[in-house]
Tab-separated table of C-alpha atoms in Angstrom:
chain	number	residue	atom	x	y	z
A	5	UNK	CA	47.169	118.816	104.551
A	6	UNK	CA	46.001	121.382	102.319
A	7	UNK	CA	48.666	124.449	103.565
A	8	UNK	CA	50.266	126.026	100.763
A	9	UNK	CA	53.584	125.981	99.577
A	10	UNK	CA	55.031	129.250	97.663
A	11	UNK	CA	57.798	128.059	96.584
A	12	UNK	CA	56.929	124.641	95.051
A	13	UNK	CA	52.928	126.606	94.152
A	14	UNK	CA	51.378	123.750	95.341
A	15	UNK	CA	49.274	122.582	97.984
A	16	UNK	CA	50.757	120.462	100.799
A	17	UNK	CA	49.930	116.397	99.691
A	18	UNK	CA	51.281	115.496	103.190
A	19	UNK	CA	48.902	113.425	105.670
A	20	UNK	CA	47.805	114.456	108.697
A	21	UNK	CA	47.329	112.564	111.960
A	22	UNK	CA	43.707	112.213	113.219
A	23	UNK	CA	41.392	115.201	114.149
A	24	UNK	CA	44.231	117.610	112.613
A	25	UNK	CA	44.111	119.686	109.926
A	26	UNK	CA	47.533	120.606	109.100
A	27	UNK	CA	50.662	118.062	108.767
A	28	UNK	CA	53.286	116.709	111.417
A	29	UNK	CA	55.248	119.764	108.875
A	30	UNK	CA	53.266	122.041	109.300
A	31	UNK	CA	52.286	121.978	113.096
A	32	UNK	CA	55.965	123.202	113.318
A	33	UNK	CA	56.392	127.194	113.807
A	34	UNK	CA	57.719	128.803	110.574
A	35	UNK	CA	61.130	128.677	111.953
A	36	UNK	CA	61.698	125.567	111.793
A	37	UNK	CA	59.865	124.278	108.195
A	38	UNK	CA	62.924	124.177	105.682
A	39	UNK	CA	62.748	123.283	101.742
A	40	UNK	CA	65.486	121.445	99.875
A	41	UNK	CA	66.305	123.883	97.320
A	42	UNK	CA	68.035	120.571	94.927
A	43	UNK	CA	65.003	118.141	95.463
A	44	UNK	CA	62.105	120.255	97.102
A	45	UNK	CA	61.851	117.973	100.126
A	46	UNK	CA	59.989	119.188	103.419
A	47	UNK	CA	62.054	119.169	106.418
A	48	UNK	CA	62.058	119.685	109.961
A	49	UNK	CA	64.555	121.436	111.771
A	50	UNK	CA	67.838	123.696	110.759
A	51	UNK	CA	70.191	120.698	111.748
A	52	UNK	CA	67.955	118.080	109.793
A	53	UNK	CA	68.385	120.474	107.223
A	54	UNK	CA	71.928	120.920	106.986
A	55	UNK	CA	72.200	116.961	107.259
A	56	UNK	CA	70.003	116.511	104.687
A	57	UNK	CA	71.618	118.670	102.071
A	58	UNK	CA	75.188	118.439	102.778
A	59	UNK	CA	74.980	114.460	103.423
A	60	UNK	CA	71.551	112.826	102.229
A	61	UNK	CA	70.027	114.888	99.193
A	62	UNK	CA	70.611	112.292	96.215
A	63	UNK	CA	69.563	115.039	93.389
A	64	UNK	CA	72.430	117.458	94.915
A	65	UNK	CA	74.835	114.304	94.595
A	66	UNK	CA	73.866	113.728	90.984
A	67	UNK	CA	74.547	117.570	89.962
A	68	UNK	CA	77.858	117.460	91.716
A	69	UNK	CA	78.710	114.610	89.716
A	70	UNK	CA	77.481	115.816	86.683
A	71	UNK	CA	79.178	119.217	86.978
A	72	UNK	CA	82.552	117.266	87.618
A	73	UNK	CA	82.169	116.146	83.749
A	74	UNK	CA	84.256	117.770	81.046
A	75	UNK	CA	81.431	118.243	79.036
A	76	UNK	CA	79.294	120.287	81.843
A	77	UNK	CA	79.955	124.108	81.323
A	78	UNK	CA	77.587	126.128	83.020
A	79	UNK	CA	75.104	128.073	80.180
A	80	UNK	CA	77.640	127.515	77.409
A	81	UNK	CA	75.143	127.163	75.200
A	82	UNK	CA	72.534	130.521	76.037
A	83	UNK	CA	74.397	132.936	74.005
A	84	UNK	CA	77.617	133.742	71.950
A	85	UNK	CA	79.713	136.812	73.847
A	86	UNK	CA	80.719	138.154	70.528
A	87	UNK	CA	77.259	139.001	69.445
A	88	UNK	CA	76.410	142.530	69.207
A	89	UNK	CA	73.670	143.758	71.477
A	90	UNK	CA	74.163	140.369	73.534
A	91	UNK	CA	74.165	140.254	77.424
A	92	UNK	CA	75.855	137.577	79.403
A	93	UNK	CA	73.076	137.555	81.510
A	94	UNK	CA	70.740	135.019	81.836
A	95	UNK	CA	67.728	135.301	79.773
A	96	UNK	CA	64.660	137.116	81.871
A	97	UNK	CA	60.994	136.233	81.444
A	98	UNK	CA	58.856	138.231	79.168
A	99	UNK	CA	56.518	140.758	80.989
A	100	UNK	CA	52.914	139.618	81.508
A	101	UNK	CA	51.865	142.326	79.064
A	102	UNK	CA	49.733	141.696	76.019
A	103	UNK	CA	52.298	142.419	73.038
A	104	UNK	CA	50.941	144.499	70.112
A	105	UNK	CA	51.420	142.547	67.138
A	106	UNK	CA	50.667	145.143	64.703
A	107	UNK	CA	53.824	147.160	64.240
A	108	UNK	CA	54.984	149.157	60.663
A	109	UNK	CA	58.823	147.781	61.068
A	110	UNK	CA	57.487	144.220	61.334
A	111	UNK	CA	55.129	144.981	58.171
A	112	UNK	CA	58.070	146.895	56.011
A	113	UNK	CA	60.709	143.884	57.263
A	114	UNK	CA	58.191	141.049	56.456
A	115	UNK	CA	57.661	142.495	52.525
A	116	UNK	CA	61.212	143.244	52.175
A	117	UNK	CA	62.180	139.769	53.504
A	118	UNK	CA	59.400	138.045	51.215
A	119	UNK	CA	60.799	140.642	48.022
A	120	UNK	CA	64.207	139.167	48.486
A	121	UNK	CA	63.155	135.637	49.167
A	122	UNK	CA	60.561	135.143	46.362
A	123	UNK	CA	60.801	131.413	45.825
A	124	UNK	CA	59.124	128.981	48.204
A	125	UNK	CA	60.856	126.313	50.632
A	126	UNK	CA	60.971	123.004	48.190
A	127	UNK	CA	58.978	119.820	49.691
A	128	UNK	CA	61.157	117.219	50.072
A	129	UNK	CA	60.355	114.313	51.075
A	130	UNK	CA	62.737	111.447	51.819
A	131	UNK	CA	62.144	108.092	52.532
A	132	UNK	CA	64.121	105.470	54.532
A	133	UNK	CA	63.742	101.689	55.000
A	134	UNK	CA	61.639	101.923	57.671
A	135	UNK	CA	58.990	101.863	55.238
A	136	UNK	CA	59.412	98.554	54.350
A	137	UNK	CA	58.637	97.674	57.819
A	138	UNK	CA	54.957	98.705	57.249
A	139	UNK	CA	52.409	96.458	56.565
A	140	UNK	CA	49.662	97.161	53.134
A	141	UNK	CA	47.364	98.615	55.693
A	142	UNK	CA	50.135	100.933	56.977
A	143	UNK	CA	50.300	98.980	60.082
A	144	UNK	CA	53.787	98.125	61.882
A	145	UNK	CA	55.122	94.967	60.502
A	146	UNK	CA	56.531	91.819	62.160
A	147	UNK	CA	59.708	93.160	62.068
A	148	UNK	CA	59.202	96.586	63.501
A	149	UNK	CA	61.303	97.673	66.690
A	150	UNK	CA	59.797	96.431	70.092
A	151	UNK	CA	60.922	98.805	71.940
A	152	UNK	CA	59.056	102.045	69.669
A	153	UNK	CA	55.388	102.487	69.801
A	154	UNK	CA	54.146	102.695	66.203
A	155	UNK	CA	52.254	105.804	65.165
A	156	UNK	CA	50.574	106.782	61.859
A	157	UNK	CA	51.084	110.172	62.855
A	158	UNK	CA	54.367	110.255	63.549
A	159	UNK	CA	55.824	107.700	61.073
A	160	UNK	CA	56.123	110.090	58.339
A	161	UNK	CA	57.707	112.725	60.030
A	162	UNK	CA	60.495	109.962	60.787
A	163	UNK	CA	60.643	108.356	57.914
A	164	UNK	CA	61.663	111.588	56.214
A	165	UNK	CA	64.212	112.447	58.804
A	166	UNK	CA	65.727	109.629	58.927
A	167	UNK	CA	66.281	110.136	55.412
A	168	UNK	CA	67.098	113.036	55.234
A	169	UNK	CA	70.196	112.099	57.800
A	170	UNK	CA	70.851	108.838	55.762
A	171	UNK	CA	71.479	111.112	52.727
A	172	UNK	CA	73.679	113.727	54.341
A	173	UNK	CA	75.603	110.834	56.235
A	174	UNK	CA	76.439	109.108	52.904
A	175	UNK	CA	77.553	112.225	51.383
A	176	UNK	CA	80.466	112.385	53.994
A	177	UNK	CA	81.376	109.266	55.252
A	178	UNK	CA	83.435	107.257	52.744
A	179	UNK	CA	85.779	104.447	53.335
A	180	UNK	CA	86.004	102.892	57.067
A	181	UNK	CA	84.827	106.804	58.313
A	182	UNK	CA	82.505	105.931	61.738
A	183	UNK	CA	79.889	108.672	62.651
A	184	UNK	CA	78.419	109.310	66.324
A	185	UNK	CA	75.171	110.567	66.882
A	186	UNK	CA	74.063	113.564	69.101
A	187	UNK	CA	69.982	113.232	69.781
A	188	UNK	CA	69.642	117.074	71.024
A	189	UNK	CA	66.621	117.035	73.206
A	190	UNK	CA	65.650	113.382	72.654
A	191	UNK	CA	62.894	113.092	75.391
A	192	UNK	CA	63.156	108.812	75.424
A	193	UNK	CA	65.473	108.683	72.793
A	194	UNK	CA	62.867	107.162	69.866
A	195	UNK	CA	64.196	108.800	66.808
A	196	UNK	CA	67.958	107.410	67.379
A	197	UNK	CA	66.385	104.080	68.031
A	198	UNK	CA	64.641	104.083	64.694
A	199	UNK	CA	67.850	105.435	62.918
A	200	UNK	CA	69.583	102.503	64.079
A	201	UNK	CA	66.948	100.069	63.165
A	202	UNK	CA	66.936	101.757	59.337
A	203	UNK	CA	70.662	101.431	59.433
A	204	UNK	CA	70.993	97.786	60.404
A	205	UNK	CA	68.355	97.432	57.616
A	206	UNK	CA	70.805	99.302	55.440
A	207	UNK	CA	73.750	96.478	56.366
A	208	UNK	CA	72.360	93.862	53.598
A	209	UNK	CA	72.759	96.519	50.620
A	210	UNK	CA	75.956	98.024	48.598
A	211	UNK	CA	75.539	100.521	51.826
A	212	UNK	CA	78.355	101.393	54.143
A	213	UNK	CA	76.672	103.555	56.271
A	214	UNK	CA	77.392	102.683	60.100
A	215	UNK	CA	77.009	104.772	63.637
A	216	UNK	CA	79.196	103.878	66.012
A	217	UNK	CA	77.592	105.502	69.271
A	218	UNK	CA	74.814	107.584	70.252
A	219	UNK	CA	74.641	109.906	72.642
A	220	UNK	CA	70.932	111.197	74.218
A	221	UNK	CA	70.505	114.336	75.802
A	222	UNK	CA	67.757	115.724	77.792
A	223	UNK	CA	67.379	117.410	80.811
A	224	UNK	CA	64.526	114.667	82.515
A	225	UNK	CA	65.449	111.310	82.906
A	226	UNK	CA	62.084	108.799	81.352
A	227	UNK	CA	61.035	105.666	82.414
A	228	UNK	CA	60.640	103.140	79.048
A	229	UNK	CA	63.326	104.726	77.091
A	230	UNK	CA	64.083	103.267	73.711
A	231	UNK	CA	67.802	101.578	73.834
A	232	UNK	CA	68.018	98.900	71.261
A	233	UNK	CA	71.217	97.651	73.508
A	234	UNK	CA	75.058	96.758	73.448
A	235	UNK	CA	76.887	95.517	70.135
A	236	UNK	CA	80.183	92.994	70.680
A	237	UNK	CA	83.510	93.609	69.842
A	238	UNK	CA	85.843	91.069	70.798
A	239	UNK	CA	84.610	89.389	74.363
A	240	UNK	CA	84.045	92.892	75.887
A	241	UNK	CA	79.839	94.600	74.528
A	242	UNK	CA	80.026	98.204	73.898
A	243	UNK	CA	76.893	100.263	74.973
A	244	UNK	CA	75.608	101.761	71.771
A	245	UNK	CA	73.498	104.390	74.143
A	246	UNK	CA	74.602	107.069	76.013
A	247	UNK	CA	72.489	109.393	78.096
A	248	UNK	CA	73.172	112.212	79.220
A	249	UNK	CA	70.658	113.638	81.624
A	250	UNK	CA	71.372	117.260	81.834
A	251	UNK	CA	69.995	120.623	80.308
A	252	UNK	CA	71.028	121.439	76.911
A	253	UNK	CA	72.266	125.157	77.709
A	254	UNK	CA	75.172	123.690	79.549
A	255	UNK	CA	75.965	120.450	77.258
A	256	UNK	CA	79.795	120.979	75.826
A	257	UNK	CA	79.812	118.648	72.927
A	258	UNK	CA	83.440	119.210	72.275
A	259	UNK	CA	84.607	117.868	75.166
A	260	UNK	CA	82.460	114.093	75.721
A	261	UNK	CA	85.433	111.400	76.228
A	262	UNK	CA	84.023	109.641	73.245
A	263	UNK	CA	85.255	112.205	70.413
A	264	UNK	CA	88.871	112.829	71.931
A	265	UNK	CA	89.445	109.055	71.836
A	266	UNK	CA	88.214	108.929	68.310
A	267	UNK	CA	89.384	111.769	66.189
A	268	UNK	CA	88.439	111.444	63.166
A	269	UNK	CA	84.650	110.047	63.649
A	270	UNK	CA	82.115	112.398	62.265
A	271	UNK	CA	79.658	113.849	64.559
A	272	UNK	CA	75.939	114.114	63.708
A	273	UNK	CA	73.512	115.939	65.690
A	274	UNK	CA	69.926	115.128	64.990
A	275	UNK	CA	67.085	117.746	66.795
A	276	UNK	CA	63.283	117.122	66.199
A	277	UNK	CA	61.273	119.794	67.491
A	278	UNK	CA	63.444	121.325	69.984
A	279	UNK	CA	61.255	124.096	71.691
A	280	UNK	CA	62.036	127.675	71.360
A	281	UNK	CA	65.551	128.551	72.442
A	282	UNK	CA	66.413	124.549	72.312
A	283	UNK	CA	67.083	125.220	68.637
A	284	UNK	CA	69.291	127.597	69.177
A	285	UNK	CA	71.185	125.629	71.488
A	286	UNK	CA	71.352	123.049	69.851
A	287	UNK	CA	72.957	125.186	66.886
A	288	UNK	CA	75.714	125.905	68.916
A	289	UNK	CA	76.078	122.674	70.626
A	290	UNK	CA	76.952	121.761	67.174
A	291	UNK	CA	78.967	124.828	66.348
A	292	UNK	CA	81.439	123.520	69.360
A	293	UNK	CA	82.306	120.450	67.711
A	294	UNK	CA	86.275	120.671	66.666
A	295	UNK	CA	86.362	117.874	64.013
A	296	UNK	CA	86.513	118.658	60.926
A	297	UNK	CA	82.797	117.002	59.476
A	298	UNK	CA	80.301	117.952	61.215
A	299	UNK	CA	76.727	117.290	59.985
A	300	UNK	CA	73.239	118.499	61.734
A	301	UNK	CA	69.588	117.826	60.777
A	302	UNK	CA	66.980	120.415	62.848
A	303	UNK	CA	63.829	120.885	62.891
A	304	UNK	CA	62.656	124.144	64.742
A	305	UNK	CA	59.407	124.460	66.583
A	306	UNK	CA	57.623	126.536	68.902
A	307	UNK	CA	59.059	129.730	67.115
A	308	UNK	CA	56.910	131.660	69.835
A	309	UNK	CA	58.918	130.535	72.615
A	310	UNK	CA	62.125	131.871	71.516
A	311	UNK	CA	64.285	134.809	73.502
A	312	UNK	CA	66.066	138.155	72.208
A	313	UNK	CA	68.712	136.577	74.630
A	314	UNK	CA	69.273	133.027	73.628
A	315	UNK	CA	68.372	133.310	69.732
A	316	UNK	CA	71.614	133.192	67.860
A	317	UNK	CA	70.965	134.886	64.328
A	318	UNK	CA	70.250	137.922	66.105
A	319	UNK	CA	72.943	140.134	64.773
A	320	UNK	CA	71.646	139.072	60.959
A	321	UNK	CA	68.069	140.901	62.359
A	322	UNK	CA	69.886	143.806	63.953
A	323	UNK	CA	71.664	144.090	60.172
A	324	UNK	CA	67.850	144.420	58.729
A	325	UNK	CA	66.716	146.663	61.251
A	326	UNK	CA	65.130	144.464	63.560
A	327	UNK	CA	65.224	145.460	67.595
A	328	UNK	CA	64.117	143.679	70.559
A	329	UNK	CA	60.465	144.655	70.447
A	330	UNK	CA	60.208	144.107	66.924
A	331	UNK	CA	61.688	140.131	67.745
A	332	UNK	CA	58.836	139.715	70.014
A	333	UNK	CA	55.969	141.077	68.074
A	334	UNK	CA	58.156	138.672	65.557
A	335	UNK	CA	58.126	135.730	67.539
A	336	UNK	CA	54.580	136.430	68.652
A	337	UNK	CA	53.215	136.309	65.345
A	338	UNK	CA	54.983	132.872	65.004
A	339	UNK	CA	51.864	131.199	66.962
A	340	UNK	CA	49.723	132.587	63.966
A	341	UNK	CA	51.518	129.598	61.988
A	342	UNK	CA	49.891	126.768	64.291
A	343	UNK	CA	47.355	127.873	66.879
A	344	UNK	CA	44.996	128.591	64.685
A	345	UNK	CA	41.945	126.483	63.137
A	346	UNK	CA	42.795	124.264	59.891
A	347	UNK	CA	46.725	125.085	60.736
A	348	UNK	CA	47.448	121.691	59.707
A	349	UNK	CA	45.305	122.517	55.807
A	350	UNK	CA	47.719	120.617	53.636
A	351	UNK	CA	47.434	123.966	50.899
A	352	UNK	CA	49.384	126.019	53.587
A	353	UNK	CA	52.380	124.289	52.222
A	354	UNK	CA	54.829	126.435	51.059
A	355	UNK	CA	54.516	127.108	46.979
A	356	UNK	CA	54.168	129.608	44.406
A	357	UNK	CA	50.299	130.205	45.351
A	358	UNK	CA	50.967	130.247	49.161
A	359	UNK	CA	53.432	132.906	48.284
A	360	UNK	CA	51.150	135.296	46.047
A	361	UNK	CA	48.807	134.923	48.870
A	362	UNK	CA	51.125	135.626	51.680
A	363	UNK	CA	51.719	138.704	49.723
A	364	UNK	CA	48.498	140.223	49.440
A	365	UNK	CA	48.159	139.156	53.409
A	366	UNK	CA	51.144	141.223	54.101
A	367	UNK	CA	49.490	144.459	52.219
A	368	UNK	CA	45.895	143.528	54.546
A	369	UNK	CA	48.104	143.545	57.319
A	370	UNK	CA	50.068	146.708	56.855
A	371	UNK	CA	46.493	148.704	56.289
A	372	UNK	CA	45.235	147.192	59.294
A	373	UNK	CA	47.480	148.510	61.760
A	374	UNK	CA	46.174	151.825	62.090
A	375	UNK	CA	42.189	150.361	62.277
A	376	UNK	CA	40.519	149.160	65.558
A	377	UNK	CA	40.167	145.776	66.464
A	378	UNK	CA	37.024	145.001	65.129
A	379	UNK	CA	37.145	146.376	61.629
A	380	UNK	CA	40.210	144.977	61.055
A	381	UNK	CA	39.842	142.639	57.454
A	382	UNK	CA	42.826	140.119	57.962
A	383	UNK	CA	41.493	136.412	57.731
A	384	UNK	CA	42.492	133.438	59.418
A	385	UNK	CA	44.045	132.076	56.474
A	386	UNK	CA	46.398	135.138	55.891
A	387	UNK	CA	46.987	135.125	59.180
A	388	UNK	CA	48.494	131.182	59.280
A	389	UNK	CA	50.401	132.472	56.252
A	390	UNK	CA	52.360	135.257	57.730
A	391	UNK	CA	52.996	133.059	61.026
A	392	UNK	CA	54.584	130.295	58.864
A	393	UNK	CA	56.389	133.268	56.966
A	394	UNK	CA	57.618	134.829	60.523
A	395	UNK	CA	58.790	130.697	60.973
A	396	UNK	CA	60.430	130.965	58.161
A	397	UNK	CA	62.421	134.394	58.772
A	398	UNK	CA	63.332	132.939	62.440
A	399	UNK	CA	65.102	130.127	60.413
A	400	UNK	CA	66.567	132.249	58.017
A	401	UNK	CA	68.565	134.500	60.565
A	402	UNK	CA	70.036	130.934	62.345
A	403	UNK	CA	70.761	129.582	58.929
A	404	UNK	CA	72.604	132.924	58.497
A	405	UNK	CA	74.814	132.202	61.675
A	406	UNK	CA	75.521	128.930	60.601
A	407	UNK	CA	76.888	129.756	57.071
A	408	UNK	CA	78.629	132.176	59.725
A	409	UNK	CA	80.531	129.144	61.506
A	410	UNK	CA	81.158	127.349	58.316
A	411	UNK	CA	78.494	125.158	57.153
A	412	UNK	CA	76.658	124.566	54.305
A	413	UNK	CA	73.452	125.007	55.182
A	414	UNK	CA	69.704	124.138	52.939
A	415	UNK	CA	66.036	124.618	54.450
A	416	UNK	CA	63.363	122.644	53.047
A	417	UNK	CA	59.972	121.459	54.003
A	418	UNK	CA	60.673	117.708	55.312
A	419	UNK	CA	56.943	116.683	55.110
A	420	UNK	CA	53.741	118.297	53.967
A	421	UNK	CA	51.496	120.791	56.487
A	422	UNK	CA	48.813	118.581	56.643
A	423	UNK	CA	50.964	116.238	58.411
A	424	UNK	CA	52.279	119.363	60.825
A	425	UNK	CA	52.725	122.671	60.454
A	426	UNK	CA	56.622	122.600	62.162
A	427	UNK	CA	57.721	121.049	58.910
A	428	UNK	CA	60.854	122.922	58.179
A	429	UNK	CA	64.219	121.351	57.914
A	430	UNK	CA	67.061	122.755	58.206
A	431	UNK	CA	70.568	120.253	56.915
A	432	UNK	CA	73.783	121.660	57.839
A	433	UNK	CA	77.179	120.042	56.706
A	434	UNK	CA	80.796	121.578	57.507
A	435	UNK	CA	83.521	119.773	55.516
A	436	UNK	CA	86.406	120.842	54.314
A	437	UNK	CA	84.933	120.644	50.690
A	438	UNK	CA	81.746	121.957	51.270
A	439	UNK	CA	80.560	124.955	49.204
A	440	UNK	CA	78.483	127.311	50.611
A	441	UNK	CA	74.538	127.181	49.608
A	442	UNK	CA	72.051	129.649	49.195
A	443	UNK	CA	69.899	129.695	52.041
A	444	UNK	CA	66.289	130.679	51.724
């Protein structure tokens, strides 16, 4: 059957009988053709339907269920009501309309920003022991994880992290202290499989470092997640994985079972490349967490993607001048940073030449806003540089709302460019003796 289907903007995959052309469906009258609005099926009938979704729909079952949890709060996550200039409302799609990314605010906030933020975003990288699970060649080694593919690519990028958390974690947890770990948009859950591997490395050292749960969110449920399995205690195994399949914007971290029966463990929530507004909700995911340590390691990407509505350091731009439009043409430049050709050219890592560069980029820029498209000088390069510098401003305004909440918050580049061009890191810690650090 090849009808189409508006609200599912697809073509019927349906199978008609022989010598028709249109499905046992579709040879109803319009009437009659009805569309689960919880699991898109095709149904026959206003009765079927009502039996169907009031009875028989398994994915309206599941959301009841979920929505009966204490930590399901509908969109707690989108925005913060005490926000100036914030709506409650849900955030709306962009327009279709090509957005003019040349704009004289953007240029005059960009060299003011880059004036008061002269020194570039340190590269540091961290290693964990999952590097000694590599062979000479760089290969995985006999004693790698079964249950995580093994990627060149991707190795780095969690070695680092996972040392990066490894650090933070044993700057906090002393003594008998247990930590849980929050995988914010975990996909199938590969990163908090690794961290557990490099801590039960960890167990044969002078290290105390231990997690006592995880928890994985994400709003799809995957076939072949990673779950390295249950740990004993007594006669009775303990799941060490928790999933939670729901959308971030309406995960209440404060209130999971786990943390009221265990006060004093410290809560860690680990992000790697949440899209867009993910980061931000992820940010206050971890915001919402009542004890009194709280550590997160982020790593923002797909700056382009991110709202006026959902993007929580938005009253720190509204303090520099910065509007709505001006946040799109913002967040639009963002894509400068990594759709471009050579965006993974390991000299666009942030240092002292990037920066005298970015500078003279910013003055090409400014003089090319007033000439026509194709006299305009700007080069690729320059162009990469004040995407990753638009990055970098993004990060800045949710570091700012984060010092705002209490943390302690540090940006750094967790691996080189060449590697990726989403290599900023952002380490938060709230403790009650945490001093405040600058933020770049």
């Amino acid at each position: 059957c090849k009808e189409w289907i508006e609200p599912l903007q697809q073509r019927c995959n349906r199978r008609c009988s022989g010598g028709e052309t249109q499905c046992a469906f579709h040879l109803q009258p319009a009437t009659e053709q009805f569309i689960c609005k919880f699991c898109s099926a095709l149904i026959v009938g206003e009765k079927a339907h009502t039996r169907h979704t009031e009875f028989k729909c398994e994915t309206r079952k599941r959301q009841l269920a979920l929505q009966a949890q204490p930590y399901w709060r509908e969109d707690v996550n989108l925005h913060d009501n005490e926000a100036p200039g914030n709506t409650t409302e849900a955030p709306t799609p962009e327009p279709a309309t090509r957005v003019d990314l040349w704009s004289h605010n953007i240029a005059d906030f960009l060299l003011d920003y880059l004036s008061q933020n002269s020194e570039p975003l340190s590269l540091d990288i961290a290693v964990s022991p999952l590097r000694s699970q590599c062979t000479a060649e760089g290969g995985p080694g006999p004693s790698w994880p079964s249950g995580v593919p093994f990627s060149k690519h991707h190795l780095p990028q969690q070695d680092s992290l996972i040392g990066h958390t490894l650090t933070a974690l044993g700057r906090v947890q002393t003594g008998n202290v247990q930590s849980c770990v929050f995988e914010l948009g975990a996909g199938k859950a590969r990163l908090s499989h690794l961290l557990h591997h490099a801590l039960s490395l960890q167990s044969d050292t002078e290290s105390n470092l231990s997690v006592e749960k995880y928890f994985v969110v994400d709003h799809g449920s995957f076939r072949h997640c990673s779950k390295p399995g249950a740990k004993s205690q007594g006669d009775t195994r303990i799941e060490l994985f928790e999933r939670f399949a729901m959308d971030l914007k309406d995960f209440y971290a404060g209130e999971v079972p786990f943390l009221k029966q265990h006060a004093h463990v410290i809560p860690l929530c680990l992000a790697k490349h949440p899209c867009g507004a993910a980061t931000d909700m992820a940010i206050r995911c971890m915001k919402d967490l009542k004890q009194k340590t709280v550590i997160g390691i982020i790593a923002p990407c797909c700056h382009h993607r991110c709202s006026w509505e959902t993007y929580c350091g938005k009253e720190w731009l509204i303090n520099h001048g910065v509007n709505k439009v001006d946040f799109n043409v913002l967040a639009r430049l963002c894509s400068w940073g990594t759709t471009l050709p050579n965006s993974n050219d390991e000299s666009l890592t942030d240092s002292t030449s990037t920066l005298k560069e970015l500078a003279t980029a910013l003055g090409t820029y400014k003089s090319d806003i007033q000439t026509p498209d194709n006299a305009r000088q700007l080069e690729p390069r320059q162009k990469q540089l004040i995407g990753r510098l638009c990055k970098r401003v993004l990060n800045g305004g949710r570091a700012w709302y984060m010092k705002q909440c209490g943390f302690a918050v540090s940006t750094c580049q967790f691996v080189s460019c060449g590697l990726t061009p989403e290599n900023n890191l952002m380490v938060a810690t709230r403790a009650q003796d945490a001093s405040a650090s600058s933020v770049a």
